[in-house]
GROMACS .gro file of N, CA, C and O in nm:
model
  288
    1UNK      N    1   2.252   2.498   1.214
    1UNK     CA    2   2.151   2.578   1.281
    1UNK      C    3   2.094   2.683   1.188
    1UNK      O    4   1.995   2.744   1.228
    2UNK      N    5   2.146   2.714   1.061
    2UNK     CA    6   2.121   2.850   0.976
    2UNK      C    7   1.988   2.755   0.892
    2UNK      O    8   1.909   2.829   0.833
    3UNK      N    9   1.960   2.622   0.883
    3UNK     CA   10   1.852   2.618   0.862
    3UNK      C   11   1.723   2.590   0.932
    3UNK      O   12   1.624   2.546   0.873
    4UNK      N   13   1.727   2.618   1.060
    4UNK     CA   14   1.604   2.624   1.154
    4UNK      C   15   1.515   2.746   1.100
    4UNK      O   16   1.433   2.771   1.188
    5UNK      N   17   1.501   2.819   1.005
    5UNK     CA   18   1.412   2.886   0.968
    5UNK      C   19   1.396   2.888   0.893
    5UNK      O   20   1.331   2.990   0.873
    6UNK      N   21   1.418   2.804   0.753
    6UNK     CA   22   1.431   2.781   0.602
    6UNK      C   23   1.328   2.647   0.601
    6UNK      O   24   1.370   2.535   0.632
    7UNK      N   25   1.238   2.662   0.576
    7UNK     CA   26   1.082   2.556   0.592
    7UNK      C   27   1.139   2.420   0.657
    7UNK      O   28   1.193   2.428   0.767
    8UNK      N   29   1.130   2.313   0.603
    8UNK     CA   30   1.130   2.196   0.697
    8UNK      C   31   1.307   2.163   0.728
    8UNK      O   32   1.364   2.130   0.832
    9UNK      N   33   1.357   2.187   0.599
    9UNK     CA   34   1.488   2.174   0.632
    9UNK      C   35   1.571   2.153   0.772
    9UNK      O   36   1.659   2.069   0.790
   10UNK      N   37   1.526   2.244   0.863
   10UNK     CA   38   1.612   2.234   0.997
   10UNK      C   39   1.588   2.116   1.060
   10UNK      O   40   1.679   2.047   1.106
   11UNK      N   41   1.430   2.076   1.068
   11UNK     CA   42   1.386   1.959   1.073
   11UNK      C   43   1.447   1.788   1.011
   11UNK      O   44   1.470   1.692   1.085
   12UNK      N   45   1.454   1.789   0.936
   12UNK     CA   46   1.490   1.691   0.827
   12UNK      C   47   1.683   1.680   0.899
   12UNK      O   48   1.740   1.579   0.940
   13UNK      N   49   1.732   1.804   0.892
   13UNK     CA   50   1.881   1.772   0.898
   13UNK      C   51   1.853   1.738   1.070
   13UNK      O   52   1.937   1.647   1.070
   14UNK      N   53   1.825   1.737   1.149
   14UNK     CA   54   1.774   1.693   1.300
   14UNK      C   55   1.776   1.594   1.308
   14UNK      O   56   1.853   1.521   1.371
   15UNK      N   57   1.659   1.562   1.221
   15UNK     CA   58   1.594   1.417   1.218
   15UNK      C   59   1.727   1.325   1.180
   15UNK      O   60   1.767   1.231   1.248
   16UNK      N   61   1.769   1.360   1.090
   16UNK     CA   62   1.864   1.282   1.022
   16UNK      C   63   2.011   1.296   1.104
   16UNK      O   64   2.099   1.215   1.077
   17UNK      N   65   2.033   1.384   1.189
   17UNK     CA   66   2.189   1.375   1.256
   17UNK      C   67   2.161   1.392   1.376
   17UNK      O   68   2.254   1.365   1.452
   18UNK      N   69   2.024   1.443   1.444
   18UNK     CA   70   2.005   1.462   1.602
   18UNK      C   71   2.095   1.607   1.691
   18UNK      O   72   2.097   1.645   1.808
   19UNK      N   73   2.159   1.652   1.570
   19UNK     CA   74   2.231   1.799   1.633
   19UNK      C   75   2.153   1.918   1.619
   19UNK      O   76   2.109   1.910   1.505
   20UNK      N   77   2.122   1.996   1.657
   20UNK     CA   78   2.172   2.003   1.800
   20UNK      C   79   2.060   1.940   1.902
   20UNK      O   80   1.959   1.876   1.873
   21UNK      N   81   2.103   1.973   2.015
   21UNK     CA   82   2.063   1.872   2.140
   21UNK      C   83   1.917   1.919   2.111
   21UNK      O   84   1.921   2.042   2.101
   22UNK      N   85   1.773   1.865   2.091
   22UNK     CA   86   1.678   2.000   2.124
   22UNK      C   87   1.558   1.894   2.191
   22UNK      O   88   1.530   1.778   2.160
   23UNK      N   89   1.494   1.998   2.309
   23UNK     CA   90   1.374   1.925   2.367
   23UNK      C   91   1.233   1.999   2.324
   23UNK      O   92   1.227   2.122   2.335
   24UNK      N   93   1.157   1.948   2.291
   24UNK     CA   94   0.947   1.975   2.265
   24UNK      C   95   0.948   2.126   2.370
   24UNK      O   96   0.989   2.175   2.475
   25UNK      N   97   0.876   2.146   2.258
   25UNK     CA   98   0.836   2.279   2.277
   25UNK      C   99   0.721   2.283   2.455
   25UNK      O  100   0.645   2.198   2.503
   26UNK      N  101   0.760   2.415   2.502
   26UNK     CA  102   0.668   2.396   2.613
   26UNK      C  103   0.497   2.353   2.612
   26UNK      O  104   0.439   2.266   2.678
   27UNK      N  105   0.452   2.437   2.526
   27UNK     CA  106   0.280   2.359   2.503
   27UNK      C  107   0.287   2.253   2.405
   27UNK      O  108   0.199   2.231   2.322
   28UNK      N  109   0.430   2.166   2.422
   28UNK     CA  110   0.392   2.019   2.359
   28UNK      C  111   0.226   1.938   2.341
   28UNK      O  112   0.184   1.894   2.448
   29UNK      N  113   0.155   1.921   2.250
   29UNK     CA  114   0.047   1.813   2.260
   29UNK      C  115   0.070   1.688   2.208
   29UNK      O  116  -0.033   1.623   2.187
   30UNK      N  117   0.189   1.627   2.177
   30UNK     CA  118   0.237   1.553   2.135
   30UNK      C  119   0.265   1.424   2.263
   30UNK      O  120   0.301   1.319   2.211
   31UNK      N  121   0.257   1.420   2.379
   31UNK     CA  122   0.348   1.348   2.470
   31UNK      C  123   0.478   1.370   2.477
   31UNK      O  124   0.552   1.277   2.507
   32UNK      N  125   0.519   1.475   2.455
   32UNK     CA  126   0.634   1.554   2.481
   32UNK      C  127   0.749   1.501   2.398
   32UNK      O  128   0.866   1.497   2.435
   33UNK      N  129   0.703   1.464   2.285
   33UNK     CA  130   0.794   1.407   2.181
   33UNK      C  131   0.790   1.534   2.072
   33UNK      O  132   0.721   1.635   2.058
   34UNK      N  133   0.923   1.463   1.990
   34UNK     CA  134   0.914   1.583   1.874
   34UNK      C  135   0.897   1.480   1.760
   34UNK      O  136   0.976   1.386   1.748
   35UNK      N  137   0.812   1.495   1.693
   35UNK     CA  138   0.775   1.422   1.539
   35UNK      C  139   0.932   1.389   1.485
   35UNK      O  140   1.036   1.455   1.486
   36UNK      N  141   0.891   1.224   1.429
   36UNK     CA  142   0.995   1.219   1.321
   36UNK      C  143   0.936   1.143   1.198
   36UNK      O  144   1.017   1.066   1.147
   37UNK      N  145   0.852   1.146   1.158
   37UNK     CA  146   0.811   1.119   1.076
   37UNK      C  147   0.663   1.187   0.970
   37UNK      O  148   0.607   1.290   1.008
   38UNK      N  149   0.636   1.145   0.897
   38UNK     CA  150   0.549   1.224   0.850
   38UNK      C  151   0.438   1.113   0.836
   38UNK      O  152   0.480   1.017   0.772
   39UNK      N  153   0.293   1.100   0.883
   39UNK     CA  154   0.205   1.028   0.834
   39UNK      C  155   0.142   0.996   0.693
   39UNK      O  156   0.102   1.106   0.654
   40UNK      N  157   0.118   0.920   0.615
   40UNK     CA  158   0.088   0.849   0.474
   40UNK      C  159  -0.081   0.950   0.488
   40UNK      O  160  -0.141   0.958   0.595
   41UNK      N  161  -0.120   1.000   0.388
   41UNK     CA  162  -0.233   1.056   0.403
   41UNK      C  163  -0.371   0.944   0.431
   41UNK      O  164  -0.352   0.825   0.407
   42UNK      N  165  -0.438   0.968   0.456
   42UNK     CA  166  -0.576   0.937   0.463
   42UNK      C  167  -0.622   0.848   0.293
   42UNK      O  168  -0.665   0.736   0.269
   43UNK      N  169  -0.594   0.939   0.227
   43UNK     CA  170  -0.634   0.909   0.066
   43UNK      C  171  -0.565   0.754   0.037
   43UNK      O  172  -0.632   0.652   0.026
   44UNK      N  173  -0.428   0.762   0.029
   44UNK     CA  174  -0.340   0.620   0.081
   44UNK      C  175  -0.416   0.531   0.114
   44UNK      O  176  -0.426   0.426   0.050
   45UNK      N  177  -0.483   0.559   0.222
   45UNK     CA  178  -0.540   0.422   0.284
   45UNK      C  179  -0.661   0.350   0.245
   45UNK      O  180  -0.695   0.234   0.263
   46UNK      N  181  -0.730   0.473   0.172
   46UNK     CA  182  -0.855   0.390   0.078
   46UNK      C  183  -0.805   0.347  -0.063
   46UNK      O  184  -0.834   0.236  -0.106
   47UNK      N  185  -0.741   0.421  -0.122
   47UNK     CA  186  -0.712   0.428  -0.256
   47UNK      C  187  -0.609   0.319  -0.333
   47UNK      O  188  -0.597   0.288  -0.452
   48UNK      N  189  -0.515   0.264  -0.171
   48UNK     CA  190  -0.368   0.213  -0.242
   48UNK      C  191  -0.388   0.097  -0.126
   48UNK      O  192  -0.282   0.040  -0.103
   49UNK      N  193  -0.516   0.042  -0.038
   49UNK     CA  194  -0.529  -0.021   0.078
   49UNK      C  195  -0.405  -0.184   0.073
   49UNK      O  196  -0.345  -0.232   0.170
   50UNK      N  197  -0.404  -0.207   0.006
   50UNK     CA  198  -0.311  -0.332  -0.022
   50UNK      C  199  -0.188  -0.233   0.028
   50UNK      O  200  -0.180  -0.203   0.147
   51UNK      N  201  -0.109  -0.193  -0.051
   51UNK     CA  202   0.037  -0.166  -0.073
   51UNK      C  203   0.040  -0.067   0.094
   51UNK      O  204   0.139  -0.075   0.168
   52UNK      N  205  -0.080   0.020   0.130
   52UNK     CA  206  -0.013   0.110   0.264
   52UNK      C  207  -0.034   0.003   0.373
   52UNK      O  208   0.011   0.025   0.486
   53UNK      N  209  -0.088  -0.091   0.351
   53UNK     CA  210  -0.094  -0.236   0.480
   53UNK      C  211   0.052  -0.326   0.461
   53UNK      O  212   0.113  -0.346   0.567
   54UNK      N  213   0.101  -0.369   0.362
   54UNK     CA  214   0.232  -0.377   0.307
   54UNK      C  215   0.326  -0.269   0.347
   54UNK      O  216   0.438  -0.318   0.329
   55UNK      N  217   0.335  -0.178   0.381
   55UNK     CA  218   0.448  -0.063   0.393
   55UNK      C  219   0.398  -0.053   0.547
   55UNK      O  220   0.485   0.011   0.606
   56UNK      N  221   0.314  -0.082   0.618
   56UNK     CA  222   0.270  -0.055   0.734
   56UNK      C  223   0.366  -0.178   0.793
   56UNK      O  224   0.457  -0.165   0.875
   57UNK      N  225   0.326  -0.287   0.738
   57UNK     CA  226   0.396  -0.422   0.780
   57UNK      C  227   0.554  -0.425   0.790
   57UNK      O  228   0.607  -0.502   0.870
   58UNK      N  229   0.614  -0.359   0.726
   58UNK     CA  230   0.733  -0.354   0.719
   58UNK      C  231   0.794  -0.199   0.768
   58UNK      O  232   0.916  -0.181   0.767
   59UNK      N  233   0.714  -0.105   0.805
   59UNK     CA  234   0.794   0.004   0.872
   59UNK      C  235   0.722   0.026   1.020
   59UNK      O  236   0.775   0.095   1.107
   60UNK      N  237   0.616  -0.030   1.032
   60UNK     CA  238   0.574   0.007   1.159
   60UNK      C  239   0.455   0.085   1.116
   60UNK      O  240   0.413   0.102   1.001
   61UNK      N  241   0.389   0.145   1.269
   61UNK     CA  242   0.246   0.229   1.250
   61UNK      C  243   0.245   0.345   1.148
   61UNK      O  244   0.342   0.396   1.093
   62UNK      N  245   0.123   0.375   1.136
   62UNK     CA  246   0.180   0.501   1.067
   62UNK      C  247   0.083   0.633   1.165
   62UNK      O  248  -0.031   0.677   1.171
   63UNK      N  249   0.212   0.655   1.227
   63UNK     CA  250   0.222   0.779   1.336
   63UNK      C  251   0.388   0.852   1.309
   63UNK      O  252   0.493   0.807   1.264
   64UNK      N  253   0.344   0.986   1.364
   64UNK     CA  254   0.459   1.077   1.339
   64UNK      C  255   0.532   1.006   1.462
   64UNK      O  256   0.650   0.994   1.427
   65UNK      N  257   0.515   0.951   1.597
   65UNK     CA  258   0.613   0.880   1.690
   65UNK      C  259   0.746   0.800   1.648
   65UNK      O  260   0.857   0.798   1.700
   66UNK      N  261   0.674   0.712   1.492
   66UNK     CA  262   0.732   0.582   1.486
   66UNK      C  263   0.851   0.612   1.407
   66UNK      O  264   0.839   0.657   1.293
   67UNK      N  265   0.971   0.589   1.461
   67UNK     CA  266   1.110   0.598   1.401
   67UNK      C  267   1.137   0.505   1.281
   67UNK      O  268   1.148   0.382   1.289
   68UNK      N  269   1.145   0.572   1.178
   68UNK     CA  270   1.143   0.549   1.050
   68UNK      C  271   1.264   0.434   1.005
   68UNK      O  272   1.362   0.440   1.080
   69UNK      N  273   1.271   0.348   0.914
   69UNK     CA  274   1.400   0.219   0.909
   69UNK      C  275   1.507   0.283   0.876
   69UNK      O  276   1.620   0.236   0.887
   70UNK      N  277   1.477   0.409   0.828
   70UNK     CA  278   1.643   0.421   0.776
   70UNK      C  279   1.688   0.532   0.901
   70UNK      O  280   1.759   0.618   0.850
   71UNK      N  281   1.671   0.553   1.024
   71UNK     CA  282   1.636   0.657   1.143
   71UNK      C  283   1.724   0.528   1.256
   71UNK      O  284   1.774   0.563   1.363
   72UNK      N  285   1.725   0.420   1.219
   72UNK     CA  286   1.689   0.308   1.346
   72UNK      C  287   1.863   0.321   1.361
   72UNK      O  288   1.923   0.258   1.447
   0.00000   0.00000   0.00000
């Protein structure tokens, strides 16, 4: 819990162990989910269009929703 205020960190150790218990913030705009992932930029998708359709194919959408392969 001593890193819930140390930048993403508190996040990341969450994501990665699910402790502690925690639910979306009250003005959720999310669908009342909490992000676990981070979206591939914009730039990605023009620049690298082969390889982020390839990494799309094999991890799923690319939305902060979609539970990441090594998450599953």
């Amino acid at each position: 819990m001593a890193l819930f205020y140390t930048g993403l960190e508190g996040w990341f150790n969450w994501r990665r162990t699910g402790i502690p218990d925690i639910d979306p913030s009250v003005e959720n705009v999310n669908g009342d989910e909490i992000p676990v992932r981070f979206r591939y930029p914009e730039s990605e998708q023009s620049l690298n269009a082969d390889n982020y359709q390839a990494a799309l194919d094999r991890q799923g959408d690319n939305d902060i929703n979609t539970e990441m392969w090594l998450l599953e």
